XYZ file of C-alpha atoms in Angstrom:
225
model
C -76.938 34.972 25.928
C -81.259 33.652 26.308
C -81.173 30.101 26.126
C -82.322 28.924 22.085
C -86.087 27.405 22.315
C -87.164 29.366 26.021
C -89.909 31.415 26.294
C -88.077 34.045 26.811
C -87.008 33.997 23.232
C -90.011 32.996 21.333
C -91.523 36.090 23.297
C -88.461 38.117 22.114
C -89.354 36.895 19.122
C -92.875 37.846 18.276
C -92.333 41.399 18.643
C -89.141 41.653 16.645
C -91.989 40.596 14.044
C -94.642 42.524 15.166
C -92.327 45.859 14.633
C -91.145 44.396 11.168
C -94.921 44.766 10.758
C -96.181 47.877 11.959
C -93.109 49.882 9.681
C -96.379 49.691 6.863
C -98.332 52.605 7.053
C -100.563 53.176 4.361
C -102.074 56.329 3.010
C -105.044 56.058 1.032
C -106.153 59.227 -0.937
C -109.859 60.164 -2.105
C -109.130 63.722 -2.699
C -106.866 66.433 -3.170
C -104.627 66.616 -0.096
C -101.081 66.616 0.687
C -98.832 63.806 2.153
C -96.000 65.155 4.710
C -93.068 63.344 4.624
C -91.052 63.505 7.963
C -88.617 60.669 7.268
C -86.744 59.825 4.088
C -86.799 56.038 2.126
C -88.879 54.226 -0.455
C -92.160 53.946 -0.545
C -94.807 52.247 -3.033
C -97.639 53.569 -4.994
C -100.468 53.128 -7.063
C -102.328 55.744 -8.833
C -105.607 56.139 -10.384
C -107.181 58.029 -12.840
C -110.505 59.157 -13.216
C -112.769 56.468 -15.508
C -113.899 58.231 -18.813
C -118.079 58.709 -18.822
C -120.293 57.192 -21.111
C -122.053 58.173 -24.298
C -125.862 58.074 -24.415
C -125.841 57.224 -28.039
C -124.461 54.686 -30.820
C -123.669 52.360 -27.996
C -120.041 54.181 -26.066
C -119.036 53.237 -22.931
C -116.754 55.483 -21.172
C -112.884 54.017 -21.257
C -110.544 53.234 -17.163
C -108.850 55.679 -16.213
C -104.881 54.965 -15.912
C -102.939 52.568 -13.558
C -99.897 53.618 -12.622
C -97.757 51.018 -9.975
C -94.243 51.767 -8.333
C -92.784 49.829 -5.523
C -90.033 51.525 -5.516
C -90.281 55.604 -4.811
C -87.766 57.680 -3.420
C -89.082 59.783 -1.571
C -87.384 62.815 1.146
C -88.525 64.789 3.998
C -90.882 67.572 2.750
C -94.806 68.026 1.083
C -96.164 66.558 -1.583
C -99.300 67.788 -3.197
C -101.824 64.660 -3.751
C -103.866 65.012 -6.682
C -107.698 62.781 -7.336
C -108.794 62.773 -10.868
C -112.572 63.243 -11.019
C -115.204 61.237 -13.205
C -115.970 62.089 -16.525
C -119.783 63.223 -16.444
C -122.012 61.135 -19.356
C -123.415 62.158 -22.414
C -126.974 64.329 -22.784
C -129.251 63.557 -25.131
C -131.047 66.355 -24.771
C -129.231 69.601 -25.466
C -127.045 67.075 -27.573
C -124.311 67.153 -24.854
C -121.586 65.179 -25.443
C -119.561 62.805 -22.287
C -116.601 63.880 -20.950
C -112.478 62.611 -20.708
C -111.794 61.704 -16.609
C -109.348 63.921 -15.297
C -105.800 62.722 -13.850
C -103.954 61.484 -10.843
C -101.036 61.975 -9.832
C -98.379 61.631 -6.975
C -95.479 63.590 -7.111
C -93.768 62.891 -10.742
C -95.858 60.107 -11.306
C -99.430 60.516 -13.743
C -102.066 58.516 -14.994
C -104.256 59.940 -17.214
C -108.287 59.803 -17.470
C -109.652 57.752 -19.422
C -111.428 58.592 -22.622
C -114.949 59.155 -23.281
C -117.486 57.099 -24.890
C -118.382 57.650 -28.677
C -121.614 58.266 -29.678
C -123.460 58.924 -33.047
C -122.481 62.809 -32.498
C -119.026 62.820 -31.078
C -115.739 60.352 -31.274
C -114.664 58.936 -28.083
C -111.186 59.712 -26.801
C -107.691 58.363 -26.651
C -106.622 58.423 -22.116
C -105.320 56.190 -19.742
C -107.557 52.995 -21.099
C -109.642 54.787 -24.810
C -113.248 55.156 -24.786
C -115.518 52.314 -26.497
C -117.355 53.648 -30.169
C -119.820 50.846 -30.936
C -118.968 48.941 -27.681
C -118.140 49.668 -23.418
C -114.689 48.373 -23.644
C -112.853 49.485 -21.840
C -109.746 49.038 -23.578
C -110.726 49.048 -27.470
C -114.172 49.926 -28.959
C -115.563 46.596 -31.573
C -119.238 46.642 -33.036
C -121.259 44.393 -30.926
C -124.320 46.100 -28.410
C -123.453 43.467 -26.272
C -119.918 43.772 -25.039
C -118.562 43.871 -21.597
C -116.138 46.416 -20.587
C -112.717 45.583 -20.746
C -111.792 44.026 -17.084
C -109.407 46.138 -14.272
C -106.404 44.641 -12.806
C -106.004 44.013 -9.505
C -103.709 45.225 -6.786
C -102.712 44.737 -3.487
C -101.680 47.450 -1.539
C -103.947 48.427 0.942
C -103.013 45.009 2.100
C -106.522 43.345 0.406
C -106.088 42.262 -3.692
C -108.990 44.975 -5.019
C -109.554 45.597 -8.952
C -109.500 48.949 -10.103
C -109.735 50.224 -13.303
C -113.013 48.359 -15.467
C -114.018 49.452 -18.580
C -117.726 50.860 -19.189
C -119.810 48.892 -20.903
C -121.993 49.097 -24.438
C -125.327 49.461 -23.988
C -126.300 45.958 -23.359
C -123.086 45.087 -21.599
C -121.535 44.496 -18.303
C -119.429 46.489 -16.828
C -115.438 45.234 -16.542
C -114.188 43.798 -13.163
C -112.839 46.659 -11.163
C -116.409 48.598 -11.282
C -116.852 49.477 -14.995
C -120.386 50.744 -15.216
C -122.991 48.287 -16.647
C -125.279 49.795 -19.829
C -129.196 49.323 -20.500
C -130.544 46.203 -19.579
C -132.464 44.926 -22.637
C -132.628 48.306 -23.522
C -134.100 50.026 -20.488
C -133.069 51.806 -17.282
C -130.427 53.798 -17.354
C -127.141 52.561 -17.700
C -124.608 52.709 -14.440
C -121.799 55.098 -13.754
C -118.004 53.767 -12.415
C -117.603 53.075 -9.110
C -115.835 55.808 -7.764
C -112.371 55.771 -6.240
C -111.684 52.755 -8.878
C -111.089 54.894 -11.970
C -113.838 53.052 -14.014
C -115.856 53.962 -16.644
C -119.673 54.871 -17.227
C -121.881 52.428 -19.080
C -123.387 53.208 -22.030
C -126.765 55.190 -22.851
C -129.299 54.431 -26.079
C -129.992 57.478 -27.580
C -134.369 55.646 -27.936
C -134.792 54.874 -24.266
C -132.839 57.216 -22.025
C -130.965 59.233 -23.664
C -127.922 59.818 -21.084
C -124.627 57.832 -19.817
C -123.220 56.910 -17.271
C -120.474 58.626 -15.166
C -117.023 57.423 -14.536
C -115.355 56.780 -11.033
C -113.424 58.786 -9.495
C -109.820 57.482 -8.995
C -107.983 57.299 -5.761
C -103.739 57.442 -4.656
C -102.333 54.469 -2.450
C -99.090 55.342 -1.091
C -97.176 53.035 1.577
């Protein structure tokens, strides 16, 4: 029975509006843990796997980890395990150690595969969430040039802000993909960059005749709203 347009009505409407905003809770996981659910309903989920490591020779950048997005995932009152995939190690010339693929991330039945490792003179690239490059460092496909940038990742706003995840690692003199992909060796000097932590991005490629190391892949992340 509150009069339309009155101060009482405006105050009550504001309370209702803020209550609706407060109903959203965002849970961000950067390490293995559990989500304890006390009711039932649908949640929005982002699961990003660990990125692959870059190779130390022949310009093979690491592939980005897989990125799964689901807007209506049903949950019930129970504890759900959350697994965060580690980024793969970069290759090393010393001992001829090849790069390593990223590890899977998961929440409930949602599983994202780790990014593929980069390929080099003595190793082959691997498939994964995104394949590792050979001859380049593109997160999604290999090529033939030493100056190819990593593949760009994809933006997601589940955290309340638009953030790019899962960028591909670059070739030896390229730039990492948008979303945290590691850069290669600028002008064939220095060291390649690792993929940014908690983005699932691939590591940049090294060069056998200069540093002999590849960048590590970035670890994954799980966000539930």
